[in-house]
């Protein structure tokens, strides 16, 4: 298994995630948490796995100095165009997370790592890098796909064969992550590196509702 990038799925990602309620809910929850936690001053922000730049653009519009790092060229180009359309400036880096320590010389006040870990071959391997890229008195905003949620969804759908095989990964062209994370294991891995200040669930009810009611 290798890290999965979205070179071939940028359009589908935009339509399936940010073309409807899924993306809107995720943005709203993350923005509410950041608004509550961050100080009212301009920050240096690094968005790792920035995708199409939705969160970065929102932060740029708040007056922050934003750097977007994204390995998939189509996604980064979409983010660049989104910033241009909004009249906002940003720094754009096409690189996977493994190359960032060699390209970035100073830590950031705020590091975003949203919906990245679950697409990595070794999700926990990125955590020390995130720590090095975050200033001593800075913040990390970490969002990940909860394995418990995927288990519950498969139970509701009657996918018992999948459950018996303990196969949680999505199909090759699916937007279901290849490595959903156990929140307890991740919490243990974060100990000693971070102090958790704010924690929220994203789409806790929405994803289990019939489509016509979402």
PDB file of C-alpha atoms in Angstrom:
ATOM      1  CA  UNK A   1       0.000   0.000   0.000  1.00  0.00           C
ATOM      2  CA  UNK A   2       1.197   3.523  -0.803  1.00  0.00           C
ATOM      3  CA  UNK A   3      -0.013   7.028  -0.017  1.00  0.00           C
ATOM      4  CA  UNK A   4      -2.990   7.913  -2.193  1.00  0.00           C
ATOM      5  CA  UNK A   5      -3.099  11.243  -4.025  1.00  0.00           C
ATOM      6  CA  UNK A   6      -6.028  12.692  -5.947  1.00  0.00           C
ATOM      7  CA  UNK A   7      -4.489  13.416  -9.346  1.00  0.00           C
ATOM      8  CA  UNK A   8      -7.242  11.477 -11.151  1.00  0.00           C
ATOM      9  CA  UNK A   9     -10.117  12.253  -8.797  1.00  0.00           C
ATOM     10  CA  UNK A  10     -10.001  16.035  -8.367  1.00  0.00           C
ATOM     11  CA  UNK A  11     -13.269  16.646 -10.228  1.00  0.00           C
ATOM     12  CA  UNK A  12     -15.086  13.817  -8.486  1.00  0.00           C
ATOM     13  CA  UNK A  13     -13.776  14.994  -5.121  1.00  0.00           C
ATOM     14  CA  UNK A  14     -15.067  18.501  -5.788  1.00  0.00           C
ATOM     15  CA  UNK A  15     -18.493  17.222  -6.781  1.00  0.00           C
ATOM     16  CA  UNK A  16     -18.974  14.503  -4.159  1.00  0.00           C
ATOM     17  CA  UNK A  17     -17.516  16.305  -1.146  1.00  0.00           C
ATOM     18  CA  UNK A  18     -17.799  20.044  -1.731  1.00  0.00           C
ATOM     19  CA  UNK A  19     -20.679  19.971  -4.190  1.00  0.00           C
ATOM     20  CA  UNK A  20     -23.190  19.325  -1.421  1.00  0.00           C
ATOM     21  CA  UNK A  21     -23.857  19.118   2.298  1.00  0.00           C
ATOM     22  CA  UNK A  22     -20.897  16.867   3.161  1.00  0.00           C
ATOM     23  CA  UNK A  23     -18.284  19.503   2.491  1.00  0.00           C
ATOM     24  CA  UNK A  24     -20.412  22.338   3.839  1.00  0.00           C
ATOM     25  CA  UNK A  25     -20.868  20.572   7.181  1.00  0.00           C
ATOM     26  CA  UNK A  26     -17.180  19.723   7.469  1.00  0.00           C
ATOM     27  CA  UNK A  27     -16.163  23.309   6.736  1.00  0.00           C
ATOM     28  CA  UNK A  28     -18.696  24.705   9.197  1.00  0.00           C
ATOM     29  CA  UNK A  29     -17.539  22.458  12.056  1.00  0.00           C
ATOM     30  CA  UNK A  30     -13.833  23.061  11.464  1.00  0.00           C
ATOM     31  CA  UNK A  31     -14.292  26.800  11.038  1.00  0.00           C
ATOM     32  CA  UNK A  32     -16.296  27.013  14.261  1.00  0.00           C
ATOM     33  CA  UNK A  33     -13.576  25.161  16.187  1.00  0.00           C
ATOM     34  CA  UNK A  34     -10.797  27.311  14.738  1.00  0.00           C
ATOM     35  CA  UNK A  35     -12.703  30.528  15.403  1.00  0.00           C
ATOM     36  CA  UNK A  36     -13.093  29.507  19.039  1.00  0.00           C
ATOM     37  CA  UNK A  37      -9.478  28.413  19.521  1.00  0.00           C
ATOM     38  CA  UNK A  38      -7.309  30.844  17.563  1.00  0.00           C
ATOM     39  CA  UNK A  39      -6.150  34.301  18.693  1.00  0.00           C
ATOM     40  CA  UNK A  40      -7.395  37.446  16.981  1.00  0.00           C
ATOM     41  CA  UNK A  41      -4.135  38.215  15.164  1.00  0.00           C
ATOM     42  CA  UNK A  42      -2.616  37.264  11.798  1.00  0.00           C
ATOM     43  CA  UNK A  43      -0.981  33.827  11.804  1.00  0.00           C
ATOM     44  CA  UNK A  44       1.408  31.962   9.538  1.00  0.00           C
ATOM     45  CA  UNK A  45      -0.601  28.964   8.377  1.00  0.00           C
ATOM     46  CA  UNK A  46       0.471  25.752   6.639  1.00  0.00           C
ATOM     47  CA  UNK A  47      -2.243  23.580   5.073  1.00  0.00           C
ATOM     48  CA  UNK A  48      -0.869  20.076   4.406  1.00  0.00           C
ATOM     49  CA  UNK A  49      -2.912  18.169   1.849  1.00  0.00           C
ATOM     50  CA  UNK A  50      -4.714  21.417   1.089  1.00  0.00           C
ATOM     51  CA  UNK A  51      -6.810  19.923  -1.692  1.00  0.00           C
ATOM     52  CA  UNK A  52      -8.893  22.539  -3.478  1.00  0.00           C
ATOM     53  CA  UNK A  53      -8.061  25.160  -0.863  1.00  0.00           C
ATOM     54  CA  UNK A  54     -11.437  25.695   0.800  1.00  0.00           C
ATOM     55  CA  UNK A  55     -10.100  25.975   4.358  1.00  0.00           C
ATOM     56  CA  UNK A  56      -6.995  27.888   3.318  1.00  0.00           C
ATOM     57  CA  UNK A  57      -9.041  30.448   1.429  1.00  0.00           C
ATOM     58  CA  UNK A  58     -11.282  31.019   4.435  1.00  0.00           C
ATOM     59  CA  UNK A  59      -8.213  31.622   6.605  1.00  0.00           C
ATOM     60  CA  UNK A  60      -6.655  33.928   4.006  1.00  0.00           C
ATOM     61  CA  UNK A  61      -9.867  35.939   4.017  1.00  0.00           C
ATOM     62  CA  UNK A  62      -9.440  36.326   7.798  1.00  0.00           C
ATOM     63  CA  UNK A  63      -6.078  38.003   7.184  1.00  0.00           C
ATOM     64  CA  UNK A  64      -3.745  35.049   7.761  1.00  0.00           C
ATOM     65  CA  UNK A  65      -0.614  34.297   5.699  1.00  0.00           C
ATOM     66  CA  UNK A  66      -1.376  30.909   4.141  1.00  0.00           C
ATOM     67  CA  UNK A  67       0.875  28.290   2.523  1.00  0.00           C
ATOM     68  CA  UNK A  68      -0.822  25.404   0.731  1.00  0.00           C
ATOM     69  CA  UNK A  69       1.022  22.094   0.261  1.00  0.00           C
ATOM     70  CA  UNK A  70      -0.677  19.542  -1.994  1.00  0.00           C
ATOM     71  CA  UNK A  71       0.875  16.630  -3.932  1.00  0.00           C
ATOM     72  CA  UNK A  72      -1.809  16.362  -6.637  1.00  0.00           C
ATOM     73  CA  UNK A  73      -1.286  18.930  -9.403  1.00  0.00           C
ATOM     74  CA  UNK A  74      -4.992  19.166 -10.429  1.00  0.00           C
ATOM     75  CA  UNK A  75      -6.013  19.817  -6.825  1.00  0.00           C
ATOM     76  CA  UNK A  76      -3.355  22.472  -6.307  1.00  0.00           C
ATOM     77  CA  UNK A  77      -4.285  24.181  -9.561  1.00  0.00           C
ATOM     78  CA  UNK A  78      -7.909  24.221  -8.432  1.00  0.00           C
ATOM     79  CA  UNK A  79      -6.840  25.858  -5.167  1.00  0.00           C
ATOM     80  CA  UNK A  80      -4.726  28.405  -7.019  1.00  0.00           C
ATOM     81  CA  UNK A  81      -7.699  29.319  -9.209  1.00  0.00           C
ATOM     82  CA  UNK A  82      -9.988  29.542  -6.183  1.00  0.00           C
ATOM     83  CA  UNK A  83      -7.618  32.046  -4.554  1.00  0.00           C
ATOM     84  CA  UNK A  84      -7.319  34.040  -7.783  1.00  0.00           C
ATOM     85  CA  UNK A  85     -11.099  34.233  -8.180  1.00  0.00           C
ATOM     86  CA  UNK A  86     -11.392  35.505  -4.603  1.00  0.00           C
ATOM     87  CA  UNK A  87      -8.582  38.039  -5.007  1.00  0.00           C
ATOM     88  CA  UNK A  88      -6.508  36.423  -2.243  1.00  0.00           C
ATOM     89  CA  UNK A  89      -2.797  35.679  -2.059  1.00  0.00           C
ATOM     90  CA  UNK A  90      -1.250  32.403  -0.984  1.00  0.00           C
ATOM     91  CA  UNK A  91       1.920  30.368  -1.351  1.00  0.00           C
ATOM     92  CA  UNK A  92       1.438  27.135  -3.291  1.00  0.00           C
ATOM     93  CA  UNK A  93       3.747  24.113  -2.986  1.00  0.00           C
ATOM     94  CA  UNK A  94       3.275  20.894  -4.940  1.00  0.00           C
ATOM     95  CA  UNK A  95       4.841  18.309  -2.651  1.00  0.00           C
ATOM     96  CA  UNK A  96       3.932  15.307  -0.506  1.00  0.00           C
ATOM     97  CA  UNK A  97       4.275  15.634   3.241  1.00  0.00           C
ATOM     98  CA  UNK A  98       7.548  13.676   3.235  1.00  0.00           C
ATOM     99  CA  UNK A  99       9.304  16.528   1.391  1.00  0.00           C
ATOM    100  CA  UNK A 100       8.069  19.471   3.443  1.00  0.00           C
ATOM    101  CA  UNK A 101      10.776  19.521   6.119  1.00  0.00           C
ATOM    102  CA  UNK A 102      13.350  19.900   3.357  1.00  0.00           C
ATOM    103  CA  UNK A 103      11.491  22.804   1.728  1.00  0.00           C
ATOM    104  CA  UNK A 104      10.172  24.805   4.688  1.00  0.00           C
ATOM    105  CA  UNK A 105      12.647  26.546   6.968  1.00  0.00           C
ATOM    106  CA  UNK A 106      10.473  27.927   9.774  1.00  0.00           C
ATOM    107  CA  UNK A 107       7.623  26.424  11.809  1.00  0.00           C
ATOM    108  CA  UNK A 108       4.081  27.757  11.499  1.00  0.00           C
ATOM    109  CA  UNK A 109       1.648  29.210  14.013  1.00  0.00           C
ATOM    110  CA  UNK A 110      -1.104  26.944  12.691  1.00  0.00           C
ATOM    111  CA  UNK A 111      -0.771  23.679  10.771  1.00  0.00           C
ATOM    112  CA  UNK A 112      -3.826  22.148   9.127  1.00  0.00           C
ATOM    113  CA  UNK A 113      -3.898  18.441   8.332  1.00  0.00           C
ATOM    114  CA  UNK A 114      -7.471  17.661   7.325  1.00  0.00           C
ATOM    115  CA  UNK A 115      -8.540  14.341   5.760  1.00  0.00           C
ATOM    116  CA  UNK A 116      -4.937  13.318   5.088  1.00  0.00           C
ATOM    117  CA  UNK A 117      -3.987  10.585   7.561  1.00  0.00           C
ATOM    118  CA  UNK A 118      -6.598   8.133   6.295  1.00  0.00           C
ATOM    119  CA  UNK A 119      -5.075   8.204   2.797  1.00  0.00           C
ATOM    120  CA  UNK A 120      -1.526   7.411   3.944  1.00  0.00           C
ATOM    121  CA  UNK A 121       0.152   4.012   3.906  1.00  0.00           C
ATOM    122  CA  UNK A 122       1.424   4.679   7.455  1.00  0.00           C
ATOM    123  CA  UNK A 123      -0.843   7.347   8.992  1.00  0.00           C
ATOM    124  CA  UNK A 124       1.065   7.761  12.266  1.00  0.00           C
ATOM    125  CA  UNK A 125       4.355   8.403  10.455  1.00  0.00           C
ATOM    126  CA  UNK A 126       3.308  11.974   9.654  1.00  0.00           C
ATOM    127  CA  UNK A 127       2.774  12.984  13.299  1.00  0.00           C
ATOM    128  CA  UNK A 128       6.424  13.830  14.163  1.00  0.00           C
ATOM    129  CA  UNK A 129       6.628  15.885  10.961  1.00  0.00           C
ATOM    130  CA  UNK A 130       3.513  17.830  11.919  1.00  0.00           C
ATOM    131  CA  UNK A 131       5.081  18.481  15.314  1.00  0.00           C
ATOM    132  CA  UNK A 132       8.290  19.830  13.778  1.00  0.00           C
ATOM    133  CA  UNK A 133       6.356  22.082  11.408  1.00  0.00           C
ATOM    134  CA  UNK A 134       4.299  23.623  14.221  1.00  0.00           C
ATOM    135  CA  UNK A 135       5.716  26.470  16.318  1.00  0.00           C
ATOM    136  CA  UNK A 136       6.295  25.745  20.003  1.00  0.00           C
ATOM    137  CA  UNK A 137       3.255  27.804  21.020  1.00  0.00           C
ATOM    138  CA  UNK A 138       1.303  26.984  17.845  1.00  0.00           C
ATOM    139  CA  UNK A 139      -1.758  24.930  16.966  1.00  0.00           C
ATOM    140  CA  UNK A 140      -2.425  21.794  14.947  1.00  0.00           C
ATOM    141  CA  UNK A 141      -5.853  21.293  13.395  1.00  0.00           C
ATOM    142  CA  UNK A 142      -6.180  17.569  12.706  1.00  0.00           C
ATOM    143  CA  UNK A 143      -9.223  15.983  11.045  1.00  0.00           C
ATOM    144  CA  UNK A 144      -9.374  12.277  10.242  1.00  0.00           C
ATOM    145  CA  UNK A 145     -11.810   9.566   9.151  1.00  0.00           C
ATOM    146  CA  UNK A 146     -13.071   7.744  12.242  1.00  0.00           C
ATOM    147  CA  UNK A 147     -12.909   3.959  11.865  1.00  0.00           C
ATOM    148  CA  UNK A 148     -15.774   3.541  14.340  1.00  0.00           C
ATOM    149  CA  UNK A 149     -18.049   5.506  12.014  1.00  0.00           C
ATOM    150  CA  UNK A 150     -17.203   3.210   9.112  1.00  0.00           C
ATOM    151  CA  UNK A 151     -17.884   0.128  11.239  1.00  0.00           C
ATOM    152  CA  UNK A 152     -21.271   1.535  12.245  1.00  0.00           C
ATOM    153  CA  UNK A 153     -22.167   2.384   8.650  1.00  0.00           C
ATOM    154  CA  UNK A 154     -21.297  -1.119   7.453  1.00  0.00           C
ATOM    155  CA  UNK A 155     -23.389  -2.622  10.239  1.00  0.00           C
ATOM    156  CA  UNK A 156     -26.372  -0.477   9.266  1.00  0.00           C
ATOM    157  CA  UNK A 157     -26.030  -1.565   5.644  1.00  0.00           C
ATOM    158  CA  UNK A 158     -25.731  -5.232   6.549  1.00  0.00           C
ATOM    159  CA  UNK A 159     -22.207  -5.612   5.172  1.00  0.00           C
ATOM    160  CA  UNK A 160     -21.451  -8.418   7.608  1.00  0.00           C
ATOM    161  CA  UNK A 161     -19.061 -10.273   5.295  1.00  0.00           C
ATOM    162  CA  UNK A 162     -16.940  -7.132   5.093  1.00  0.00           C
ATOM    163  CA  UNK A 163     -17.051  -6.848   8.870  1.00  0.00           C
ATOM    164  CA  UNK A 164     -15.965 -10.464   9.394  1.00  0.00           C
ATOM    165  CA  UNK A 165     -12.995  -9.872   7.109  1.00  0.00           C
ATOM    166  CA  UNK A 166     -12.190  -6.675   9.034  1.00  0.00           C
ATOM    167  CA  UNK A 167     -11.872  -4.957   5.663  1.00  0.00           C
ATOM    168  CA  UNK A 168     -12.539  -1.251   6.164  1.00  0.00           C
ATOM    169  CA  UNK A 169     -10.720   0.104   3.110  1.00  0.00           C
ATOM    170  CA  UNK A 170     -12.639   1.622   0.212  1.00  0.00           C
ATOM    171  CA  UNK A 171     -12.422   0.441  -3.377  1.00  0.00           C
ATOM    172  CA  UNK A 172      -9.726   1.785  -5.707  1.00  0.00           C
ATOM    173  CA  UNK A 173     -11.862   4.560  -7.230  1.00  0.00           C
ATOM    174  CA  UNK A 174     -13.876   5.133  -4.063  1.00  0.00           C
ATOM    175  CA  UNK A 175     -13.708   8.190  -1.832  1.00  0.00           C
ATOM    176  CA  UNK A 176     -13.890   5.915   1.211  1.00  0.00           C
ATOM    177  CA  UNK A 177     -10.395   6.123   2.753  1.00  0.00           C
ATOM    178  CA  UNK A 178      -7.952   3.236   2.638  1.00  0.00           C
ATOM    179  CA  UNK A 179      -6.865   3.653   6.272  1.00  0.00           C
ATOM    180  CA  UNK A 180      -9.685   4.863   8.569  1.00  0.00           C
ATOM    181  CA  UNK A 181      -8.222   5.516  12.016  1.00  0.00           C
ATOM    182  CA  UNK A 182      -9.086   4.183  15.439  1.00  0.00           C
ATOM    183  CA  UNK A 183      -9.518   7.369  17.526  1.00  0.00           C
ATOM    184  CA  UNK A 184      -8.170   5.684  20.664  1.00  0.00           C
ATOM    185  CA  UNK A 185      -4.970   4.598  18.927  1.00  0.00           C
ATOM    186  CA  UNK A 186      -4.519   8.068  17.463  1.00  0.00           C
ATOM    187  CA  UNK A 187      -5.052   9.713  20.853  1.00  0.00           C
ATOM    188  CA  UNK A 188      -2.304   7.507  22.287  1.00  0.00           C
ATOM    189  CA  UNK A 189       0.036   8.420  19.419  1.00  0.00           C
ATOM    190  CA  UNK A 190      -0.591  12.131  20.021  1.00  0.00           C
ATOM    191  CA  UNK A 191       0.277  11.958  23.715  1.00  0.00           C
ATOM    192  CA  UNK A 192       3.537  13.716  24.494  1.00  0.00           C
ATOM    193  CA  UNK A 193       3.359  15.738  21.284  1.00  0.00           C
ATOM    194  CA  UNK A 194       0.106  17.643  21.690  1.00  0.00           C
ATOM    195  CA  UNK A 195      -2.425  18.815  24.227  1.00  0.00           C
ATOM    196  CA  UNK A 196      -5.963  18.506  22.871  1.00  0.00           C
ATOM    197  CA  UNK A 197      -7.933  21.726  23.413  1.00  0.00           C
ATOM    198  CA  UNK A 198     -10.979  21.245  21.181  1.00  0.00           C
ATOM    199  CA  UNK A 199     -12.571  18.112  19.758  1.00  0.00           C
ATOM    200  CA  UNK A 200     -15.646  17.775  17.537  1.00  0.00           C
ATOM    201  CA  UNK A 201     -17.446  15.147  15.499  1.00  0.00           C
ATOM    202  CA  UNK A 202     -18.166  15.887  11.844  1.00  0.00           C
ATOM    203  CA  UNK A 203     -21.366  14.614  10.189  1.00  0.00           C
ATOM    204  CA  UNK A 204     -22.169  12.425  13.190  1.00  0.00           C
ATOM    205  CA  UNK A 205     -25.828  12.155  12.112  1.00  0.00           C
ATOM    206  CA  UNK A 206     -25.841  13.338   8.494  1.00  0.00           C
ATOM    207  CA  UNK A 207     -24.063  10.357   6.955  1.00  0.00           C
ATOM    208  CA  UNK A 208     -26.563   7.851   8.370  1.00  0.00           C
ATOM    209  CA  UNK A 209     -29.656   9.650   7.083  1.00  0.00           C
ATOM    210  CA  UNK A 210     -31.456   8.565   3.890  1.00  0.00           C
ATOM    211  CA  UNK A 211     -30.231  10.664   0.975  1.00  0.00           C
ATOM    212  CA  UNK A 212     -33.604  12.342   0.516  1.00  0.00           C
ATOM    213  CA  UNK A 213     -33.415  13.728   4.063  1.00  0.00           C
ATOM    214  CA  UNK A 214     -29.805  14.898   4.001  1.00  0.00           C
TER     215      UNK A 214
END
